Amino acid sequence: MIPAAVIGVGQTKYDSKRRDVSMPGLIREAIDRALIQAGVDWDDIDAVILGKAPDMFEGVMMPELFLADSIGAYNKPLLRVHTAGSVGGSTAIMAATHITSGQYKCVLTVSFEKQSESNATWALSPKYPYTPHINAGAGGYFAPYMREYIRRSGAPEHIGWQVAVKDRQNANLNPLAHLQIPGIDLEMVKSTPMLWEPLRYLESCPSSDGACALIIAAKDIAKGKNAAWIKGMSVRSEGTLSAGRDEVNPLAGQMCAKDVYAQAGIDNPLKEIDCAEIYVPFSWYEPMWLENLGFADKNKGWEFTDQGRTELSGDIPFNMSGGVLSSNPIGASGMIRFGEAALQVMGEAGEHQVDNAKVAMGHAYGGAAQFFAMWVVGKEI
Amino acid sequence: MKRIGVVGYSQNSIKSDAGAANEVELIMPVVHEVLAETNLTQSNIDFTCSGSCDYLQGAAFAFVEGLNAIQTYPPIKESHVEMDAAWALYESYLRILSGDAEIALIYGFGKSSPGNLDQIMSLQLDPYYVAPLWPDRVNLAGLQAQSMMQAGMLTREDMHAAVCASAHNAKNNPSAFKIDPPSLEEYLGSAMISSPLTKYDCAPISDGASAIIIASEDACKKYNLDPIWIEKIGHQVDSSNLGFRDLTLVKPVSDLMNKLDIDLNTIDIIETQAQFSHEVVLMSQIFKRTIQDINLSGGPLAGNVMMAAGLDTIGHTYKFLKSHQHSVALAHAVSGPCLQHNLLACLRSPA
Amino acid sequence: MNNSSEKDYFESLISLEYTHTAGSATTRFLEAVAEGKIVGQKCPKCSAVYVPPRGSCPRDGVPTSEEVTLTDRGCVESFTVVHIPIPGNPIEPPFVSAMIRLDGANISFLHLIQEIPVEEIRIGMRVEAVWKPQEEWTTSLENIKWFKPTGEPDIKPESLIFKPK
């Protein structure tokens, strides 16, 4: 594979309503920061790859077309990816593929969501006759899978609270994070209202406005710069309604991780990966993905959380930035994971930096836990 | 550079209203056909990529529904563009070049019948300044046609010729609509939708799906596939600000011809995703051909499946190169108002 | 959609109408539901039974054509107690949204569970459909008001794991 590296990561401040900026303004906040960090200019950008979740979130069909000028795609190739919640990850991978194909030297990729401009619950609640109209948001859809995980693993209920506390404590170290909850603790999480059992309010992700941009470049541009080299990347999908699908521990996730580890020469992810930004929109997905991605044995993921191993100071820190639980501009949430993994190995993660991080993982999933995108980045080429 | 070729193509018979067929029922037949044509199974495919649009289907995650048409056990490497599937082919092409895959399946699907297409397409416009005025897609195309007329590039006779050429060529395309073209007199007397465009000048509302398989040279040898090489491929987007553009030019196409070093003299046949008669005239001028010489398939005026019609230009050129005496073809896919986003692919038969 | 007292935006409402198509497989299912019956479709390769059917088996990538009539009894594959209201639905929280696996089916669908205290609901519990009065039946799965416990012994959740033929 032709080497490719992230040389710039730009993120907006995440918030529930970014009324101070238009869609182009929001996206440019991320792009400009990425260009500055990368030390490249518009002339260096060969192509623009944009990702976001359903167009109905903003009420604009194929918004990359109207955004073409403001995202610097004018007179350049422009590609738009949409793979549901995993889209931020799939888009980063598509952008990196521009470099690894040998056809491009330096590309800009950006993903965003500005849900405050529309009504996302409406967008996601079409009334079809073949299912009763009882779906109360994504949490209502995923909660039964979490309950099944708890049944299989015998995990105690405080695990979910612990994840919620840990990710929000990390968010307090990340000035860009949407949720900033000083003094967050188990009691606070426990006292918030139950939404979809077993999930309480503070065990669920917020809905945010925000954008994330990456500059990905080939060796001759990246050499000499502070870079996160892509050691392995892959995607896997499975059909929503496929018989025999295990939604609690999806085969697509397991296969995707194996593929990425093999490319990166990783035999033991727990030992060889220093930290990971994993898509955890609901607290219980931390132990579930610890197992799915091969960090923990089956039904033992919750013990990692319980023992503090996923904390910033643990042996496998998860979601140092505060994760999806603290900032969730859906279309960008995957790319934030990929970008934060890059920042860790670049040593640019600020107060939520893991000491001496050399290898980091970024992960995204979407749909009915059926679309997966992952990469592993390293300090060394 | 690794050589990559188109090895199979299948298109549904285009319908003005596919009625009871859902996404799965549209996609599955073309995927099965293209697999049968190439003697491959889903297990031989190492990347699958689709193009579709939620706003056409009227529901978020249309592509997720569509994926139920594909064999996904064991799970597959897969992606989706919210674009015409011609761009899904471009993504697949890069994946093969990068070594991530050797054989890719691409499909595009769309139904324009469930909603009001002209209105829906308005949602592509700038939501702050333009979309609230609801100019529909035919209004904008009308602006472009008027600009051409003012520049002395277009007459209504030319537009009529484009309508007739499409109907004539479509007779040989089993998937296309069979249209009885109006006489010049009838045409000139017909009502305007958005002047100078009449109903005859606009691509018909269409439902359908198409699928293509592309493969690396190594895979072609290994699986005994018969490729038409994708010699050159690239894409470029123009400004979204119509006032900023000269609508009588398609700048991305001229730029791409330079960038990809395409010599029009070497091209035998051309398929362009011109969705209005004046676009056919414009593209014939840019490609230095007569109106009758482009879109031997009939083109979008004889069937225009949104999100697949761009892929179809590549599919049709592939079919022509396979079955005729031609050796080099150019396919042109478009997206966005007034030919904003353009993809060119140059295909060459190995002989 | 903004709760701030000072209105710093304007609403531009988008209204689009669509005629949604269920597809021929699902249409068959809905027609049967309108008669109080539940029909699924069986994969010719792996024998998986899909209810509601969408016309394909994504496991094998083939059309499902063989129709299978099922009873309205099954079990709870998993569930959640929802404590927030559903937009556009009059049902009062808390209510139980459950993945119902009908006997003989290999996928589940979401439906309500009632006629049992919430804290007694469990994975593997046997349930049956409670239908609306016949005169209210339409082509909708909402002809079933909810599912209620049958009182039979629970099944082992592991028995739901699909074994392809």
Short mmCIF file of N, CA and C in Angstrom, two decimals, chain A residues 46-180:
data_model
loop_
_atom_site.label_atom_id
_atom_site.label_comp_id
_atom_site.label_asym_id
_atom_site.label_seq_id
_atom_site.Cartn_x
_atom_site.Cartn_y
_atom_site.Cartn_z
N ASP A 46 -5.96 18.41 -3.70
CA ASP A 46 -6.29 17.83 -5.01
C ASP A 46 -7.76 17.42 -5.12
N ALA A 47 -8.39 17.13 -4.01
CA ALA A 47 -9.78 16.66 -4.05
C ALA A 47 -10.42 16.87 -2.69
N VAL A 48 -11.74 16.94 -2.68
CA VAL A 48 -12.48 17.10 -1.43
C VAL A 48 -13.47 15.95 -1.30
N ILE A 49 -13.48 15.32 -0.13
CA ILE A 49 -14.38 14.19 0.11
C ILE A 49 -15.22 14.55 1.33
N LEU A 50 -16.53 14.63 1.12
CA LEU A 50 -17.42 15.08 2.19
C LEU A 50 -18.33 13.93 2.65
N GLY A 51 -18.50 13.84 3.96
CA GLY A 51 -19.39 12.80 4.49
C GLY A 51 -20.42 13.40 5.42
N LYS A 52 -21.61 12.89 5.37
CA LYS A 52 -22.60 13.23 6.40
C LYS A 52 -23.70 12.19 6.39
N ALA A 53 -24.45 12.16 7.47
CA ALA A 53 -25.55 11.23 7.64
C ALA A 53 -26.75 11.77 6.84
N PRO A 54 -27.97 11.24 7.03
CA PRO A 54 -29.05 11.57 6.09
C PRO A 54 -29.24 13.06 5.84
N ASP A 55 -29.49 13.38 4.56
CA ASP A 55 -29.70 14.76 4.14
C ASP A 55 -30.88 15.40 4.86
N MET A 56 -31.82 14.57 5.30
CA MET A 56 -33.02 15.10 5.95
C MET A 56 -32.70 15.77 7.27
N PHE A 57 -31.50 15.52 7.82
CA PHE A 57 -31.11 16.18 9.06
C PHE A 57 -31.02 17.69 8.89
N GLU A 58 -30.67 18.15 7.70
CA GLU A 58 -30.60 19.60 7.46
C GLU A 58 -31.64 20.08 6.47
N GLY A 59 -32.32 19.14 5.80
CA GLY A 59 -33.31 19.55 4.80
C GLY A 59 -32.69 20.02 3.50
N VAL A 60 -31.46 19.59 3.23
CA VAL A 60 -30.81 19.91 1.95
C VAL A 60 -30.40 18.61 1.28
N MET A 61 -30.81 18.45 0.04
CA MET A 61 -30.49 17.23 -0.69
C MET A 61 -29.09 17.35 -1.29
N MET A 62 -28.25 16.37 -1.04
CA MET A 62 -26.87 16.36 -1.54
C MET A 62 -26.21 17.73 -1.30
N PRO A 63 -26.07 18.13 -0.03
CA PRO A 63 -25.62 19.50 0.29
C PRO A 63 -24.22 19.81 -0.21
N GLU A 64 -23.42 18.79 -0.51
CA GLU A 64 -22.06 19.05 -1.02
C GLU A 64 -22.10 19.88 -2.30
N LEU A 65 -23.23 19.80 -3.04
CA LEU A 65 -23.32 20.57 -4.29
C LEU A 65 -23.40 22.06 -4.00
N PHE A 66 -24.24 22.44 -3.06
CA PHE A 66 -24.33 23.88 -2.76
C PHE A 66 -23.12 24.35 -1.95
N LEU A 67 -22.46 23.39 -1.27
CA LEU A 67 -21.29 23.73 -0.46
C LEU A 67 -20.00 23.77 -1.28
N ALA A 68 -20.08 23.36 -2.55
CA ALA A 68 -18.86 23.16 -3.35
C ALA A 68 -17.88 24.32 -3.23
N ASP A 69 -18.38 25.55 -3.32
CA ASP A 69 -17.47 26.70 -3.28
C ASP A 69 -16.88 26.89 -1.89
N SER A 70 -17.75 26.81 -0.87
CA SER A 70 -17.27 27.15 0.47
C SER A 70 -16.35 26.09 1.06
N ILE A 71 -16.37 24.88 0.54
CA ILE A 71 -15.44 23.86 1.05
C ILE A 71 -14.24 23.71 0.11
N GLY A 72 -14.10 24.66 -0.79
CA GLY A 72 -12.90 24.68 -1.64
C GLY A 72 -12.87 23.59 -2.69
N ALA A 73 -14.03 23.08 -3.06
CA ALA A 73 -14.06 21.99 -4.05
C ALA A 73 -14.19 22.51 -5.47
N TYR A 74 -14.46 23.80 -5.59
CA TYR A 74 -14.65 24.40 -6.90
C TYR A 74 -13.49 24.03 -7.83
N ASN A 75 -13.83 23.51 -9.01
CA ASN A 75 -12.84 23.07 -10.02
C ASN A 75 -12.03 21.85 -9.58
N LYS A 76 -12.52 21.15 -8.58
CA LYS A 76 -11.80 19.95 -8.12
C LYS A 76 -12.75 18.77 -8.07
N PRO A 77 -12.21 17.56 -7.94
CA PRO A 77 -13.09 16.42 -7.71
C PRO A 77 -13.74 16.52 -6.34
N LEU A 78 -15.02 16.19 -6.28
CA LEU A 78 -15.78 16.25 -5.02
C LEU A 78 -16.58 14.96 -4.89
N LEU A 79 -16.41 14.29 -3.78
CA LEU A 79 -17.11 13.02 -3.56
C LEU A 79 -17.91 13.11 -2.27
N ARG A 80 -19.08 12.50 -2.26
CA ARG A 80 -19.94 12.55 -1.07
C ARG A 80 -20.28 11.12 -0.62
N VAL A 81 -19.93 10.84 0.61
CA VAL A 81 -20.14 9.50 1.17
C VAL A 81 -21.30 9.56 2.17
N HIS A 82 -22.10 8.51 2.22
CA HIS A 82 -23.17 8.39 3.23
C HIS A 82 -23.31 6.91 3.60
N THR A 83 -22.81 6.56 4.76
CA THR A 83 -22.95 5.17 5.22
C THR A 83 -23.56 5.17 6.63
N ALA A 84 -24.60 5.96 6.84
CA ALA A 84 -25.27 6.07 8.14
C ALA A 84 -24.26 6.54 9.20
N GLY A 85 -24.40 6.09 10.43
CA GLY A 85 -23.57 6.59 11.53
C GLY A 85 -22.09 6.36 11.35
N SER A 86 -21.72 5.38 10.53
CA SER A 86 -20.30 5.09 10.32
C SER A 86 -19.68 6.06 9.33
N VAL A 87 -20.48 6.98 8.80
CA VAL A 87 -20.04 7.76 7.63
C VAL A 87 -18.76 8.55 7.87
N GLY A 88 -18.58 9.11 9.07
CA GLY A 88 -17.35 9.86 9.31
C GLY A 88 -16.12 9.00 9.12
N GLY A 89 -16.21 7.74 9.55
CA GLY A 89 -15.11 6.80 9.37
C GLY A 89 -14.95 6.37 7.92
N SER A 90 -16.05 6.01 7.29
CA SER A 90 -15.99 5.56 5.88
C SER A 90 -15.44 6.68 5.01
N THR A 91 -15.79 7.93 5.35
CA THR A 91 -15.35 9.06 4.53
C THR A 91 -13.85 9.27 4.68
N ALA A 92 -13.36 9.15 5.91
CA ALA A 92 -11.91 9.28 6.12
C ALA A 92 -11.17 8.19 5.34
N ILE A 93 -11.74 6.98 5.35
CA ILE A 93 -11.10 5.87 4.63
C ILE A 93 -11.13 6.13 3.12
N MET A 94 -12.26 6.64 2.64
CA MET A 94 -12.35 6.95 1.21
C MET A 94 -11.33 8.01 0.84
N ALA A 95 -11.17 9.00 1.71
CA ALA A 95 -10.20 10.06 1.44
C ALA A 95 -8.78 9.49 1.41
N ALA A 96 -8.47 8.62 2.38
CA ALA A 96 -7.14 8.02 2.43
C ALA A 96 -6.91 7.15 1.20
N THR A 97 -7.98 6.53 0.69
CA THR A 97 -7.86 5.69 -0.50
C THR A 97 -7.45 6.53 -1.72
N HIS A 98 -7.82 7.80 -1.73
CA HIS A 98 -7.36 8.68 -2.82
C HIS A 98 -5.83 8.69 -2.85
N ILE A 99 -5.22 8.74 -1.65
CA ILE A 99 -3.75 8.76 -1.57
C ILE A 99 -3.18 7.37 -1.88
N THR A 100 -3.75 6.34 -1.26
CA THR A 100 -3.17 4.99 -1.43
C THR A 100 -3.37 4.48 -2.86
N SER A 101 -4.28 5.09 -3.62
CA SER A 101 -4.46 4.69 -5.02
C SER A 101 -3.33 5.24 -5.89
N GLY A 102 -2.58 6.20 -5.35
CA GLY A 102 -1.50 6.79 -6.13
C GLY A 102 -1.96 7.92 -7.05
N GLN A 103 -3.25 8.21 -7.04
CA GLN A 103 -3.79 9.22 -7.96
C GLN A 103 -3.77 10.63 -7.39
N TYR A 104 -3.61 10.75 -6.09
CA TYR A 104 -3.70 12.06 -5.43
C TYR A 104 -2.57 12.20 -4.42
N LYS A 105 -2.15 13.44 -4.18
CA LYS A 105 -1.05 13.70 -3.24
C LYS A 105 -1.54 14.26 -1.91
N CYS A 106 -2.64 15.01 -1.96
CA CYS A 106 -3.09 15.67 -0.73
C CYS A 106 -4.58 15.96 -0.85
N VAL A 107 -5.37 15.44 0.05
CA VAL A 107 -6.83 15.63 -0.04
C VAL A 107 -7.39 16.19 1.27
N LEU A 108 -8.51 16.87 1.11
CA LEU A 108 -9.24 17.37 2.27
C LEU A 108 -10.49 16.52 2.43
N THR A 109 -10.74 16.07 3.65
CA THR A 109 -12.00 15.38 3.89
C THR A 109 -12.68 16.05 5.08
N VAL A 110 -13.98 16.18 4.97
CA VAL A 110 -14.72 16.88 6.03
C VAL A 110 -16.08 16.22 6.21
N SER A 111 -16.54 16.21 7.44
CA SER A 111 -17.88 15.68 7.68
C SER A 111 -18.56 16.58 8.70
N PHE A 112 -19.86 16.61 8.65
CA PHE A 112 -20.56 17.56 9.52
C PHE A 112 -21.99 17.12 9.77
N GLU A 113 -22.60 17.76 10.75
CA GLU A 113 -24.04 17.66 10.94
C GLU A 113 -24.47 18.97 11.59
N LYS A 114 -25.56 19.52 11.10
CA LYS A 114 -26.10 20.72 11.74
C LYS A 114 -27.58 20.47 11.95
N GLN A 115 -27.83 19.58 12.91
CA GLN A 115 -29.21 19.12 13.14
C GLN A 115 -30.12 20.22 13.63
N SER A 116 -29.52 21.27 14.18
CA SER A 116 -30.37 22.36 14.70
C SER A 116 -31.11 23.05 13.57
N GLU A 117 -30.69 22.80 12.32
CA GLU A 117 -31.38 23.45 11.20
C GLU A 117 -32.62 22.66 10.77
N SER A 118 -32.82 21.50 11.39
CA SER A 118 -33.98 20.71 10.99
C SER A 118 -34.48 19.96 12.21
N ASN A 119 -35.28 18.96 11.98
CA ASN A 119 -35.84 18.17 13.06
C ASN A 119 -35.51 16.71 12.82
N ALA A 120 -34.45 16.25 13.50
CA ALA A 120 -33.92 14.93 13.21
C ALA A 120 -34.87 13.81 13.61
N THR A 121 -35.61 14.02 14.68
CA THR A 121 -36.53 12.96 15.11
C THR A 121 -37.58 12.73 14.03
N TRP A 122 -38.04 13.84 13.46
CA TRP A 122 -38.98 13.73 12.36
C TRP A 122 -38.35 12.98 11.19
N ALA A 123 -37.08 13.35 10.90
CA ALA A 123 -36.40 12.76 9.75
C ALA A 123 -36.27 11.25 9.89
N LEU A 124 -36.18 10.78 11.14
CA LEU A 124 -35.93 9.36 11.36
C LEU A 124 -37.20 8.58 11.69
N SER A 125 -38.35 9.22 11.65
CA SER A 125 -39.56 8.52 12.06
C SER A 125 -40.61 8.44 10.95
N PRO A 126 -40.25 7.87 9.78
CA PRO A 126 -41.30 7.69 8.78
C PRO A 126 -42.28 6.64 9.26
N LYS A 127 -43.54 6.80 8.92
CA LYS A 127 -44.53 5.82 9.37
C LYS A 127 -44.74 4.77 8.28
N TYR A 128 -44.21 3.59 8.52
CA TYR A 128 -44.42 2.49 7.60
C TYR A 128 -45.45 1.54 8.19
N PRO A 129 -46.25 0.91 7.34
CA PRO A 129 -47.28 0.03 7.89
C PRO A 129 -46.76 -1.30 8.41
N TYR A 130 -45.55 -1.72 7.98
CA TYR A 130 -45.11 -3.07 8.36
C TYR A 130 -44.41 -3.12 9.70
N THR A 131 -44.20 -1.97 10.33
CA THR A 131 -43.78 -2.00 11.72
C THR A 131 -44.68 -1.02 12.47
N PRO A 132 -45.07 -1.36 13.68
CA PRO A 132 -45.90 -0.41 14.42
C PRO A 132 -45.08 0.84 14.73
N HIS A 133 -45.75 1.95 14.82
CA HIS A 133 -45.06 3.22 15.01
C HIS A 133 -44.75 3.42 16.50
N ILE A 134 -43.75 2.67 16.97
CA ILE A 134 -43.45 2.75 18.41
C ILE A 134 -41.98 3.04 18.66
N ASN A 135 -41.23 3.34 17.61
CA ASN A 135 -39.80 3.54 17.80
C ASN A 135 -39.51 4.94 18.34
N ALA A 136 -39.01 4.98 19.54
CA ALA A 136 -38.75 6.27 20.18
C ALA A 136 -37.27 6.60 20.11
N GLY A 137 -36.76 6.87 18.91
CA GLY A 137 -35.38 7.29 18.75
C GLY A 137 -34.39 6.14 18.76
N ALA A 138 -33.11 6.49 18.50
CA ALA A 138 -32.07 5.48 18.38
C ALA A 138 -31.90 4.71 19.68
N GLY A 139 -32.05 5.39 20.81
CA GLY A 139 -31.88 4.72 22.10
C GLY A 139 -32.89 3.60 22.27
N GLY A 140 -34.12 3.85 21.86
CA GLY A 140 -35.16 2.84 21.95
C GLY A 140 -34.86 1.64 21.07
N TYR A 141 -34.18 1.90 19.97
CA TYR A 141 -33.83 0.82 19.05
C TYR A 141 -32.69 -0.04 19.61
N PHE A 142 -31.68 0.62 20.20
CA PHE A 142 -30.49 -0.12 20.64
C PHE A 142 -30.59 -0.68 22.06
N ALA A 143 -31.50 -0.14 22.86
CA ALA A 143 -31.58 -0.59 24.26
C ALA A 143 -31.80 -2.10 24.39
N PRO A 144 -32.66 -2.72 23.57
CA PRO A 144 -32.83 -4.18 23.72
C PRO A 144 -31.53 -4.96 23.50
N TYR A 145 -30.66 -4.47 22.61
CA TYR A 145 -29.38 -5.17 22.39
C TYR A 145 -28.51 -5.06 23.64
N MET A 146 -28.56 -3.89 24.29
CA MET A 146 -27.75 -3.71 25.50
C MET A 146 -28.27 -4.61 26.61
N ARG A 147 -29.60 -4.72 26.68
CA ARG A 147 -30.17 -5.61 27.69
C ARG A 147 -29.72 -7.05 27.44
N GLU A 148 -29.67 -7.45 26.18
CA GLU A 148 -29.23 -8.80 25.84
C GLU A 148 -27.75 -8.98 26.20
N TYR A 149 -26.94 -7.92 26.00
CA TYR A 149 -25.53 -8.01 26.40
C TYR A 149 -25.43 -8.24 27.91
N ILE A 150 -26.23 -7.50 28.66
CA ILE A 150 -26.20 -7.61 30.12
C ILE A 150 -26.61 -9.03 30.54
N ARG A 151 -27.61 -9.58 29.85
CA ARG A 151 -28.05 -10.95 30.17
C ARG A 151 -26.92 -11.95 29.91
N ARG A 152 -26.27 -11.81 28.74
CA ARG A 152 -25.22 -12.77 28.39
C ARG A 152 -24.02 -12.67 29.32
N SER A 153 -23.64 -11.43 29.64
CA SER A 153 -22.38 -11.24 30.36
C SER A 153 -22.56 -11.21 31.87
N GLY A 154 -23.78 -10.99 32.32
CA GLY A 154 -24.01 -10.85 33.76
C GLY A 154 -23.41 -9.58 34.32
N ALA A 155 -23.22 -8.57 33.49
CA ALA A 155 -22.60 -7.32 33.95
C ALA A 155 -23.51 -6.60 34.93
N PRO A 156 -22.95 -6.04 36.01
CA PRO A 156 -23.76 -5.25 36.95
C PRO A 156 -24.16 -3.89 36.37
N GLU A 157 -25.24 -3.31 36.85
CA GLU A 157 -25.79 -2.12 36.20
C GLU A 157 -24.91 -0.89 36.32
N HIS A 158 -24.00 -0.87 37.30
CA HIS A 158 -23.19 0.35 37.46
C HIS A 158 -22.15 0.51 36.34
N ILE A 159 -21.94 -0.51 35.53
CA ILE A 159 -20.97 -0.40 34.43
C ILE A 159 -21.36 0.74 33.48
N GLY A 160 -22.64 0.76 33.14
CA GLY A 160 -23.12 1.83 32.25
C GLY A 160 -22.86 3.21 32.84
N TRP A 161 -23.10 3.33 34.14
CA TRP A 161 -22.87 4.63 34.80
C TRP A 161 -21.39 4.99 34.77
N GLN A 162 -20.54 3.98 34.97
CA GLN A 162 -19.10 4.24 35.00
C GLN A 162 -18.61 4.80 33.66
N VAL A 163 -19.12 4.19 32.56
CA VAL A 163 -18.72 4.68 31.24
C VAL A 163 -19.16 6.14 31.08
N ALA A 164 -20.40 6.40 31.50
CA ALA A 164 -20.94 7.76 31.36
C ALA A 164 -20.10 8.77 32.13
N VAL A 165 -19.65 8.39 33.33
CA VAL A 165 -18.82 9.29 34.14
C VAL A 165 -17.45 9.47 33.50
N LYS A 166 -16.83 8.37 33.13
CA LYS A 166 -15.46 8.42 32.59
C LYS A 166 -15.40 9.29 31.33
N ASP A 167 -16.35 9.08 30.41
CA ASP A 167 -16.30 9.85 29.16
C ASP A 167 -16.55 11.34 29.42
N ARG A 168 -17.42 11.66 30.39
CA ARG A 168 -17.68 13.08 30.67
C ARG A 168 -16.52 13.70 31.44
N GLN A 169 -15.82 12.90 32.25
CA GLN A 169 -14.62 13.45 32.91
C GLN A 169 -13.58 13.80 31.85
N ASN A 170 -13.45 12.91 30.84
CA ASN A 170 -12.53 13.20 29.74
C ASN A 170 -12.97 14.45 28.98
N ALA A 171 -14.28 14.58 28.77
CA ALA A 171 -14.79 15.75 28.04
C ALA A 171 -14.43 17.05 28.74
N ASN A 172 -14.36 17.00 30.08
CA ASN A 172 -14.00 18.20 30.83
C ASN A 172 -12.57 18.64 30.52
N LEU A 173 -11.77 17.72 29.94
CA LEU A 173 -10.40 18.06 29.55
C LEU A 173 -10.33 18.50 28.09
N ASN A 174 -11.47 18.45 27.39
CA ASN A 174 -11.49 18.77 25.96
C ASN A 174 -12.39 19.99 25.73
N PRO A 175 -11.77 21.15 25.51
CA PRO A 175 -12.58 22.38 25.40
C PRO A 175 -13.57 22.37 24.24
N LEU A 176 -13.37 21.50 23.25
CA LEU A 176 -14.30 21.46 22.12
C LEU A 176 -15.54 20.62 22.41
N ALA A 177 -15.48 19.78 23.45
CA ALA A 177 -16.60 18.86 23.72
C ALA A 177 -17.89 19.62 23.99
N HIS A 178 -18.98 19.08 23.52
CA HIS A 178 -20.30 19.69 23.70
C HIS A 178 -20.68 19.69 25.18
N LEU A 179 -20.72 18.52 25.79
CA LEU A 179 -21.12 18.45 27.20
C LEU A 179 -19.93 18.72 28.10
N GLN A 180 -20.07 19.67 28.96
CA GLN A 180 -19.05 19.96 29.98
C GLN A 180 -19.79 19.89 31.30
#
